[in-house]
mmCIF file of C-alpha atoms in Angstrom:
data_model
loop_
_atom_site.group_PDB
_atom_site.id
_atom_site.type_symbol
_atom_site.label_atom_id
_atom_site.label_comp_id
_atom_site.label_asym_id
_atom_site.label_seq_id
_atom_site.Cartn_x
_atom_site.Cartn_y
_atom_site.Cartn_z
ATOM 1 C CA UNK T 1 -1.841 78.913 116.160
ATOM 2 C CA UNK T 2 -2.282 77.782 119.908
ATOM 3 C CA UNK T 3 0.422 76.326 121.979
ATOM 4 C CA UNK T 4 -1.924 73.119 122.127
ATOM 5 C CA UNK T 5 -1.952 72.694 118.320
ATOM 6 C CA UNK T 6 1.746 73.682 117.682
ATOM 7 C CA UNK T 7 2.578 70.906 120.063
ATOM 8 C CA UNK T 8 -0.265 68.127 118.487
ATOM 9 C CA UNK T 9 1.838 69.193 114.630
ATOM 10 C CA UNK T 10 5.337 68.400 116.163
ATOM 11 C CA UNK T 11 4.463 64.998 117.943
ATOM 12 C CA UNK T 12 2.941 63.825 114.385
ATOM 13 C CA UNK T 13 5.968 64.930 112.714
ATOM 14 C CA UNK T 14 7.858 62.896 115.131
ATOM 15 C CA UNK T 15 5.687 60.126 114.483
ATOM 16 C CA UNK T 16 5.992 60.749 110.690
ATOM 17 C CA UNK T 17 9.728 60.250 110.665
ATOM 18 C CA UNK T 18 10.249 57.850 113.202
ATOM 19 C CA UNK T 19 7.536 55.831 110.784
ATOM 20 C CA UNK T 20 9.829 56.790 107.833
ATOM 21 C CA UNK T 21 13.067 55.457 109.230
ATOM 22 C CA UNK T 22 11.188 52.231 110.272
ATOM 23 C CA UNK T 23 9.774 51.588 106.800
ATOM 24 C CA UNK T 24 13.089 52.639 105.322
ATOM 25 C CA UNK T 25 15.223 50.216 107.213
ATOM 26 C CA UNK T 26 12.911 47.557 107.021
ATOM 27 C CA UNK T 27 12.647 47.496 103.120
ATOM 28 C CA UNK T 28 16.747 47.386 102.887
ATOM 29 C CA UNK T 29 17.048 44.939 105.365
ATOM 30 C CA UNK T 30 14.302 42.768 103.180
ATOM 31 C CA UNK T 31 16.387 44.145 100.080
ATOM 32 C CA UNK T 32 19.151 42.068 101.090
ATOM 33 C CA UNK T 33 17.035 39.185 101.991
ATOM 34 C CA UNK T 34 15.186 39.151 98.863
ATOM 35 C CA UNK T 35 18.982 37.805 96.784
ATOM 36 C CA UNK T 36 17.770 34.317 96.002
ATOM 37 C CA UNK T 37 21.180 32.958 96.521
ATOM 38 C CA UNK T 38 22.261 34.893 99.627
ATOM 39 C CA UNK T 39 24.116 32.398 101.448
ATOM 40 C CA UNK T 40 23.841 31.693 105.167
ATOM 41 C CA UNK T 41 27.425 31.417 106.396
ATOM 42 C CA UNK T 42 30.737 33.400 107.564
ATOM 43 C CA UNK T 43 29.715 35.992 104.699
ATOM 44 C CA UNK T 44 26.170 36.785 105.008
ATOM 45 C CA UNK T 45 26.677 39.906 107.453
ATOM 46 C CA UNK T 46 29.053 40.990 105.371
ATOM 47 C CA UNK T 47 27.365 40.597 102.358
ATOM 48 C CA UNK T 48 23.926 42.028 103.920
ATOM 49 C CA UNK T 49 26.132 44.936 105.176
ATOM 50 C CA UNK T 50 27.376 45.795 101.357
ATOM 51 C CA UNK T 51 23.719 45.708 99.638
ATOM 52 C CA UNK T 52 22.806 48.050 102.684
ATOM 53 C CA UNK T 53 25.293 50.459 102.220
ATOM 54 C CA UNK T 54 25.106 50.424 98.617
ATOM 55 C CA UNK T 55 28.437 49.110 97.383
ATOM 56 C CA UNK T 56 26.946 45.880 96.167
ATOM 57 C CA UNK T 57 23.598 45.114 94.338
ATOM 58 C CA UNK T 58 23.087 42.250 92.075
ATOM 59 C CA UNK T 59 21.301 41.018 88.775
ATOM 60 C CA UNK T 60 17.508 39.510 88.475
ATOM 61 C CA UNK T 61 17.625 38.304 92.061
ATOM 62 C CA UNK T 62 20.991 36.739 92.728
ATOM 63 C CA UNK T 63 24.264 38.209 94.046
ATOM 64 C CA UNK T 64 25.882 35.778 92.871
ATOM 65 C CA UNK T 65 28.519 35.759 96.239
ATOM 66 C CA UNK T 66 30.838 32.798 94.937
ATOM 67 C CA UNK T 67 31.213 34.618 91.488
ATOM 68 C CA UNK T 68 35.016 35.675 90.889
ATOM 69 C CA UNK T 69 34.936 39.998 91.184
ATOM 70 C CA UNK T 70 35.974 41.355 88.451
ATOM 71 C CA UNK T 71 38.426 44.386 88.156
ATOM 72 C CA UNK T 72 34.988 46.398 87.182
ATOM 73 C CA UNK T 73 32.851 45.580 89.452
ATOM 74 C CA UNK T 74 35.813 46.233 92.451
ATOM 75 C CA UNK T 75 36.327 49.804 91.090
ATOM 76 C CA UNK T 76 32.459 50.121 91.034
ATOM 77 C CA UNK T 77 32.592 48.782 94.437
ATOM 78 C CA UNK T 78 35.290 51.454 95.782
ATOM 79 C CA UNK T 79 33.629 54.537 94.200
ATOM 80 C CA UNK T 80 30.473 53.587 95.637
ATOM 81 C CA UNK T 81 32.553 53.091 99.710
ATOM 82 C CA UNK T 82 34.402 56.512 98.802
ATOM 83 C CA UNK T 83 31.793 58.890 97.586
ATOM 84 C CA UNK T 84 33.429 59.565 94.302
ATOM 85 C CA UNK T 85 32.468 61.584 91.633
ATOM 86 C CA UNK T 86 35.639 63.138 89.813
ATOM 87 C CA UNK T 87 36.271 60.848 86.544
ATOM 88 C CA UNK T 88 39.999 60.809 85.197
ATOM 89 C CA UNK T 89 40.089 60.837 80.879
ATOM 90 C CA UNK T 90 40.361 57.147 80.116
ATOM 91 C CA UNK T 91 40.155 57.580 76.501
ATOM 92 C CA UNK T 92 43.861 56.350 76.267
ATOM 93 C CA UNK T 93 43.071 53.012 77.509
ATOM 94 C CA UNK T 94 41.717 50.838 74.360
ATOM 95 C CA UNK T 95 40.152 48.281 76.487
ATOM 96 C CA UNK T 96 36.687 50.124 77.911
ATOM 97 C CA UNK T 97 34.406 51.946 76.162
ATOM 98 C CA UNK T 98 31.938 55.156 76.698
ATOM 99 C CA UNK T 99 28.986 52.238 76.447
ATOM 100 C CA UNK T 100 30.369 50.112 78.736
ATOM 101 C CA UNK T 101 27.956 49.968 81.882
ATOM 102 C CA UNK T 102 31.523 50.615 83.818
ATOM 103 C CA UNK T 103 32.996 53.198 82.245
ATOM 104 C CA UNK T 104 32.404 55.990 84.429
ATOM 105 C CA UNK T 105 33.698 53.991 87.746
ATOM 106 C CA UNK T 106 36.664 52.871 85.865
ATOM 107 C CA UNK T 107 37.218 56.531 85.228
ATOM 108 C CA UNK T 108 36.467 57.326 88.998
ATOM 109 C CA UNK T 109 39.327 54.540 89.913
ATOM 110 C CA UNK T 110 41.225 56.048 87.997
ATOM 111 C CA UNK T 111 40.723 59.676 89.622
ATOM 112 C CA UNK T 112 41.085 57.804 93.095
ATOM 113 C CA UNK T 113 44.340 56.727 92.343
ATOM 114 C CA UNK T 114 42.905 52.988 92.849
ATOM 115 C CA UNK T 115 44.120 51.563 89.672
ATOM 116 C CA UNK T 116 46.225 52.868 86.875
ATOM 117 C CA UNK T 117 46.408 50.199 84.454
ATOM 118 C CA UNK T 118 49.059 48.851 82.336
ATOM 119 C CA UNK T 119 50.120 48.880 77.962
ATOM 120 C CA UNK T 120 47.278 51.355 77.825
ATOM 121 C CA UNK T 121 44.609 48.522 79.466
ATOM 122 C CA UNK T 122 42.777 48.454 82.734
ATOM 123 C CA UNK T 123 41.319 44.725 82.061
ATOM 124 C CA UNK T 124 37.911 45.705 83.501
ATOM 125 C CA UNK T 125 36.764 42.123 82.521
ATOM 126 C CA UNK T 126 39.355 40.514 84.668
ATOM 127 C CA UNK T 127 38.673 38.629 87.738
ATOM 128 C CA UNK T 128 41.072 40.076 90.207
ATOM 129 C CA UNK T 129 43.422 38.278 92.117
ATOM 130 C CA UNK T 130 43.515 38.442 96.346
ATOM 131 C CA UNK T 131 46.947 40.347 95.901
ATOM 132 C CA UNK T 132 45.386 42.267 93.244
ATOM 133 C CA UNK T 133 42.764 43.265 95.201
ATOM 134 C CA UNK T 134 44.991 43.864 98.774
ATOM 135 C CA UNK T 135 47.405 46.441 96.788
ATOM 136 C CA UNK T 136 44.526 48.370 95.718
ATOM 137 C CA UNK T 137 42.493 48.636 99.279
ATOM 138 C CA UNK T 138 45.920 49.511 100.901
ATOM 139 C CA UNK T 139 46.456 52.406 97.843
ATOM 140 C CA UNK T 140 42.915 53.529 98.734
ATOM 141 C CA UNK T 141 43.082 53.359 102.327
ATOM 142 C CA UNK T 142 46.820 54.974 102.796
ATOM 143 C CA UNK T 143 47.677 51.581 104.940
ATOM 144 C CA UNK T 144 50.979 51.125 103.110
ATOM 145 C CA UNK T 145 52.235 54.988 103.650
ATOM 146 C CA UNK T 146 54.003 54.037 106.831
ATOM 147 C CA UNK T 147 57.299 51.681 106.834
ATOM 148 C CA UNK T 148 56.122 48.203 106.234
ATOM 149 C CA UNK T 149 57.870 45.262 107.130
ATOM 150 C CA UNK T 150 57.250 42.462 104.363
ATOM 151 C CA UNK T 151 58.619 39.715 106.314
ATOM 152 C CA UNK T 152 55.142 39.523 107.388
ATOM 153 C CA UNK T 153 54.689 37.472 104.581
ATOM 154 C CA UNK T 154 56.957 34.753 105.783
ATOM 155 C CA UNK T 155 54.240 33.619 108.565
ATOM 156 C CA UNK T 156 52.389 32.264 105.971
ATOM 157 C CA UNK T 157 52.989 29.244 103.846
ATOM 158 C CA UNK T 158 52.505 30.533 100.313
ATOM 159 C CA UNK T 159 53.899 34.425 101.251
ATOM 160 C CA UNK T 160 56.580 33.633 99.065
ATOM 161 C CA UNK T 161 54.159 33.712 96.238
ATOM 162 C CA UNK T 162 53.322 37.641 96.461
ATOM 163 C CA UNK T 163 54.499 39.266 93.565
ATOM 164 C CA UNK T 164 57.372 42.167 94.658
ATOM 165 C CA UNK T 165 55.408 44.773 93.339
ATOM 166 C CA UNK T 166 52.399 43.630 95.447
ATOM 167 C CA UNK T 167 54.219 43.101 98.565
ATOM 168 C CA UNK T 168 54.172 46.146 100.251
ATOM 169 C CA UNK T 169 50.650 46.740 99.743
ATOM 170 C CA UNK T 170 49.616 43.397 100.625
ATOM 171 C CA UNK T 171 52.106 42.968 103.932
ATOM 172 C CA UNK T 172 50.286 46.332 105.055
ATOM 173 C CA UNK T 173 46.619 45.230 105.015
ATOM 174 C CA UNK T 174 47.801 42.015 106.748
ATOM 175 C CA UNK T 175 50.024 44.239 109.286
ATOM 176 C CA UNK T 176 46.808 46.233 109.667
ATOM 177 C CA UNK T 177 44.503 43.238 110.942
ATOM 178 C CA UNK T 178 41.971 43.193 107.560
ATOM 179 C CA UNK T 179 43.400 40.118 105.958
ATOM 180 C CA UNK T 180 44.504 37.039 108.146
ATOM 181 C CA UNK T 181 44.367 34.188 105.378
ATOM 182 C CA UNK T 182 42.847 30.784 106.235
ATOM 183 C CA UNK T 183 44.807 27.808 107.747
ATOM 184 C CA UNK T 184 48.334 29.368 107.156
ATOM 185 C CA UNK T 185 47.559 30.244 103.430
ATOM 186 C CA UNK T 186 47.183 33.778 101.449
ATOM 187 C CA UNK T 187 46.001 32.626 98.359
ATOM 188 C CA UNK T 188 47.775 35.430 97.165
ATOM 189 C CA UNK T 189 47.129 34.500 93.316
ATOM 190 C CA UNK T 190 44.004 32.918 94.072
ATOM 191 C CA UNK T 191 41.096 35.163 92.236
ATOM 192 C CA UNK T 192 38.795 37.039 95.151
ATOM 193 C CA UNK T 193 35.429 36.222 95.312
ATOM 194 C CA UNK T 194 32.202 38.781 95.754
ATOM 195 C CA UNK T 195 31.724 37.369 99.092
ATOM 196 C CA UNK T 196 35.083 37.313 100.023
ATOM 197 C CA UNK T 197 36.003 41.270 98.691
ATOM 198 C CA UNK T 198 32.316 42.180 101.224
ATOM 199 C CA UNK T 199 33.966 40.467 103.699
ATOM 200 C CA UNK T 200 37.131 42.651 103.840
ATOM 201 C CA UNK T 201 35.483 45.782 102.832
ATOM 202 C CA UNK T 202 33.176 45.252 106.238
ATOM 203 C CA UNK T 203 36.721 44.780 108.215
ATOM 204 C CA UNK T 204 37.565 47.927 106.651
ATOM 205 C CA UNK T 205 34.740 50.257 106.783
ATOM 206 C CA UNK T 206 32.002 49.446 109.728
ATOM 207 C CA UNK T 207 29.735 52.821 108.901
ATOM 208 C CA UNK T 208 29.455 54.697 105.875
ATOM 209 C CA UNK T 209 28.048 58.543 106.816
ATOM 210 C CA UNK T 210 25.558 59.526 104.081
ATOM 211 C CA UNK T 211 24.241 62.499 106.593
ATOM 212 C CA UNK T 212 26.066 65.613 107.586
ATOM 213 C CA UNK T 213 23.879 65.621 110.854
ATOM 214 C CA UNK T 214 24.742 62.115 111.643
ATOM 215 C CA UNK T 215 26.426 61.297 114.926
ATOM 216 C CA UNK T 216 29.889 59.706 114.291
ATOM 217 C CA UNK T 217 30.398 56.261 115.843
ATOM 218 C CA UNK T 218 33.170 55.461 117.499
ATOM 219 C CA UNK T 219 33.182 51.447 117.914
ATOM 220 C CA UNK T 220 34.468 51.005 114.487
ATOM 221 C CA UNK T 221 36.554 52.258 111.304
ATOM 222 C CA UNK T 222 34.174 55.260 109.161
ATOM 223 C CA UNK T 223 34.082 56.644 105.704
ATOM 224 C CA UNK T 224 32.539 60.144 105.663
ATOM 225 C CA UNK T 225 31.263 60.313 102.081
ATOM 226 C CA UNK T 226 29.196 63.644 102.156
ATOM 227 C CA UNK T 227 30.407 67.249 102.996
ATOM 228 C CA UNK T 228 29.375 68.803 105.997
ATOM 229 C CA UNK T 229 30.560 66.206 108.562
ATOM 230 C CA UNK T 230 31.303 67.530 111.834
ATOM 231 C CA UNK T 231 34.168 66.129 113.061
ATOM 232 C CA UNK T 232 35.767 68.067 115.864
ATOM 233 C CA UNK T 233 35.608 66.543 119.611
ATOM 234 C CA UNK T 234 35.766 62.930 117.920
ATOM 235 C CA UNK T 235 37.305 60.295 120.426
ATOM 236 C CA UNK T 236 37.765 56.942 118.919
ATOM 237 C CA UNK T 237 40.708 54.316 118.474
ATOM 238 C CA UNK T 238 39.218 53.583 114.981
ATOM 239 C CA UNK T 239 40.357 54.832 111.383
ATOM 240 C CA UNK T 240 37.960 57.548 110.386
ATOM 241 C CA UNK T 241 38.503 58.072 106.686
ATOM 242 C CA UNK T 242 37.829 61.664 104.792
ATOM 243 C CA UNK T 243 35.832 59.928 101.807
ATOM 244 C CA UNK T 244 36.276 61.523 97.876
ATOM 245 C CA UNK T 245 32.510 62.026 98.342
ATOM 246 C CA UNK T 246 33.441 64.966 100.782
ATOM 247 C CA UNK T 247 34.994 67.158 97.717
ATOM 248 C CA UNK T 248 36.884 70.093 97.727
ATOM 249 C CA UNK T 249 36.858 73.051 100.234
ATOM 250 C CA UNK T 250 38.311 73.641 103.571
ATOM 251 C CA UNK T 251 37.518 71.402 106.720
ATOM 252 C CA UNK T 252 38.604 70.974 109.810
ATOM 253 C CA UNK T 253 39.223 68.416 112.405
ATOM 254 C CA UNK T 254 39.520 70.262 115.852
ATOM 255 C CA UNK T 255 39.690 68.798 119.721
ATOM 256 C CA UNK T 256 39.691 65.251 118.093
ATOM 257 C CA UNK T 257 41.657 62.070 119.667
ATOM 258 C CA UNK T 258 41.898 59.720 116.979
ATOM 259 C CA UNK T 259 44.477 57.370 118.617
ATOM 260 C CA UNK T 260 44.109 55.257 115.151
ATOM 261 C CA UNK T 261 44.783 56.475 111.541
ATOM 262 C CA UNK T 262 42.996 59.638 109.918
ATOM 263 C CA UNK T 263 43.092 58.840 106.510
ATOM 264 C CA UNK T 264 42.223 62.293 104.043
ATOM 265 C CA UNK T 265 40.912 61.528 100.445
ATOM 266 C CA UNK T 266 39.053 65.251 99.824
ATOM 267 C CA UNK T 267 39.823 68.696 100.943
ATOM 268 C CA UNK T 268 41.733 71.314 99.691
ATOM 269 C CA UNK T 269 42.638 72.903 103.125
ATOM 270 C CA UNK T 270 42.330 71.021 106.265
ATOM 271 C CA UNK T 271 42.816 71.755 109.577
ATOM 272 C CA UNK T 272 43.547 69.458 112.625
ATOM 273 C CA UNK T 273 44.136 69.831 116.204
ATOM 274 C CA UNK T 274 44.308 67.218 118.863
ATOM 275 C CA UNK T 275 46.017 63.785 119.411
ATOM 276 C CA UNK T 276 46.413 61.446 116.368
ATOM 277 C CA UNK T 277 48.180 58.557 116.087
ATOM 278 C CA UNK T 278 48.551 58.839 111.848
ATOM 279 C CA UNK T 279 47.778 61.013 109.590
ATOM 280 C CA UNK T 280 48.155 60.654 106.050
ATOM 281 C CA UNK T 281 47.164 62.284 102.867
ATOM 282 C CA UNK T 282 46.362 59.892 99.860
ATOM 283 C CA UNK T 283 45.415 62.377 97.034
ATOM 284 C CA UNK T 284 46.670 65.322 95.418
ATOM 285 C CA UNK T 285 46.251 68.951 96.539
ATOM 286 C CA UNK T 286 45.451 68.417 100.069
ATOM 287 C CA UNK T 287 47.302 71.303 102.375
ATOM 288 C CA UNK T 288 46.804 70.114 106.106
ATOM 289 C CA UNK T 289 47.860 73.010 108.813
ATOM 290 C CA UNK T 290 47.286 73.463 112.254
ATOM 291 C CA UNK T 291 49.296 72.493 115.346
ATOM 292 C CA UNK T 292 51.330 69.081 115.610
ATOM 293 C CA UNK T 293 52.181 68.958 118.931
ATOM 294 C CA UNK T 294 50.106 65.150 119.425
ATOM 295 C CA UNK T 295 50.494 63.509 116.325
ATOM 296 C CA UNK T 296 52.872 60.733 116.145
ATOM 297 C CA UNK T 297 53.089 60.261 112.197
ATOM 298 C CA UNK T 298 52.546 61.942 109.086
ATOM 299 C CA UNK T 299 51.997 61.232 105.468
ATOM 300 C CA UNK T 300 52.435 63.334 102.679
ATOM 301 C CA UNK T 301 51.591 61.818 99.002
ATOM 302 C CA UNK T 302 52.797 63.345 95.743
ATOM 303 C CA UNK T 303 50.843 66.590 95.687
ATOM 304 C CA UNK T 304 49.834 67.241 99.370
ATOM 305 C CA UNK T 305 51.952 68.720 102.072
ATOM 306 C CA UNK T 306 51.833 69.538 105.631
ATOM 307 C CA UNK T 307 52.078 72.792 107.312
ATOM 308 C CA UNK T 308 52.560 73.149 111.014
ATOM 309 C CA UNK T 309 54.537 76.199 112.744
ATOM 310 C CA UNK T 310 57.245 74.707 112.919
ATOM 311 C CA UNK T 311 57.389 71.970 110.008
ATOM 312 C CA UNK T 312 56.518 72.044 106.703
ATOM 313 C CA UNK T 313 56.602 68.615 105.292
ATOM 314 C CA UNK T 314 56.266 67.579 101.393
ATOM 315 C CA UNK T 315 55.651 64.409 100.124
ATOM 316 C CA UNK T 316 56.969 61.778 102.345
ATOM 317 C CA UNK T 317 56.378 60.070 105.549
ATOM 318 C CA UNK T 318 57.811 60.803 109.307
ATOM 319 C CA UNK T 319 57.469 61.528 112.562
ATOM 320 C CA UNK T 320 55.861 64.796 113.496
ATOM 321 C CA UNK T 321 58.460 66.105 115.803
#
């Protein structure tokens, strides 16, 4: 094959996928148009930004944004942001079912550590409540492994309202800049809407990474979800989250400056290198070596453990010094 034909085959590839991409992005982008009762207010990006990245779909149309979330559907929804695949036994709970169209993300909840029910129920049918809901994004996300100060709660006028065993979890989201209530009030008891949970799930997580070739953004928080990543040289002040999605195996996270949190759901061994301003492990059987020499904080959860040359850390949290 001539150099003249070679060259003719590569610009219509080019063509090809740049046609791809455009077709691709234009029919989600009309996806999320196409909800009958998408609403055109403070929660449409947010909205449009969870039917894109496939945490939220909806049902003959409608998305049905002002609906209360059920405990279901939010497990569904944080399975879907994480990647997950590993499903806990459930079979001791007597509230769900094999049938049920949520068994499996219950299970994967479950797995994640996101919820862990109560009398042997996880009231999938349940709306959940805004403190609910707060407790199990900071579980998820590792925002509550650091020392929390709950009198955080006091700026607002119904903070004395938080349940105790919700206030940690719920202080730290707040503390972390995702939640800032409207006109002095939490709601903490309120139920959370669908448009409301989009809206704090877009706070969280800017850009999901579905690609292992993708280029990492810096300009806001990421979930990797797919193995493969490559991570080292990263510079960002964001939280760049290790996603379940990632699965087991070794990784490593070399060179980086992550002057924000570095939040590790997957891995078996990991190794980092670099300045970080957090680190913290938020599942089981997660080994993280490697030289601590910039990192301000660690976090070890039940399970995990640090190993640098000259500290070994179990579970617990401190300063890496």
């Amino acid at each position: 094959m001539n150099l003249h034909k070679e060259r003719k085959i590569f610009i219509m590839k080019k063509i090809l996928a740049l046609v791809l991409v455009f077709m691709l992005t234009l029919g989600t982008v009309a996806f999320a148009a196409e909800f009958k009762d998408m609403p055109d207010d403070w929660s449409t990006a947010a909205l449009t930004a969870a039917v894109e990245n496939g945490l939220l779909g909806g049902s003959g149309g409608y998305i049905y944004p002002s609906d209360n979330m059920t405990r279901a559907e939010m497990a569904t929804i944080m399975a879907r942001a994480c990647g997950a695949t590993k499903e806990a036994v459930i079979t001791g709970f007597t509230d769900v079912n094999p049938d049920d169209w949520f068994y499996a993300s219950m299970a994967k909840a479950v797995a994640m550590g996101a919820f862990t029910g109560s009398d042997n129920k996880l009231n999938p049918d349940n709306p959940i409540t805004r403190q609910e809901a707060f407790l199990v994004l900071s579980r998820v996300f590792g925002l509550a492994t650091f020392n929390v100060d709950t009198a955080i709660l006091d700026t607002f006028k119904d903070g004395g309202k938080v349940d105790d065993w919700a206030k940690k979890g719920v202080a730290a989201i707040i503390a972390s800049g995702y939640v800032a209530g409207n006109d002095g009030y939490l709601n903490p008891l309120d139920n959370i809407s669908r448009a409301e949970f989009a809206v704090v799930m877009d706070r969280l997580i800017k850009y999901y990474i579905d690609d292992a070739e993708a280029e990492i953004p810096t300009d806001g928080n990421v979930m990797v979800r797919v193995p493969g990543v490559n991570l080292n040289g990263i510079k960002t002040d964001k939280m760049v989250v290790i996603g379940d999605g990632v699965g087991e195996g070794d990784f490593e996270v070399k060179d980086a400056e992550i002057l924000n949190k570095l939040v590790i759901r997957a891995g078996t061994k990991v190794s980092v290198a670099g300045a970080f301003t957090e680190i913290a492990t938020v599942v089981p059987g997660v080994v993280v070596y490697g030289t601590h020499d910039n990192i301000e904080k660690v976090h070890s959860c039940d399970g995990s453990r640090f190993e640098f040359p000259t500290l070994i850390m179990l579970p617990g949290t401190g300063d890496a010094e």
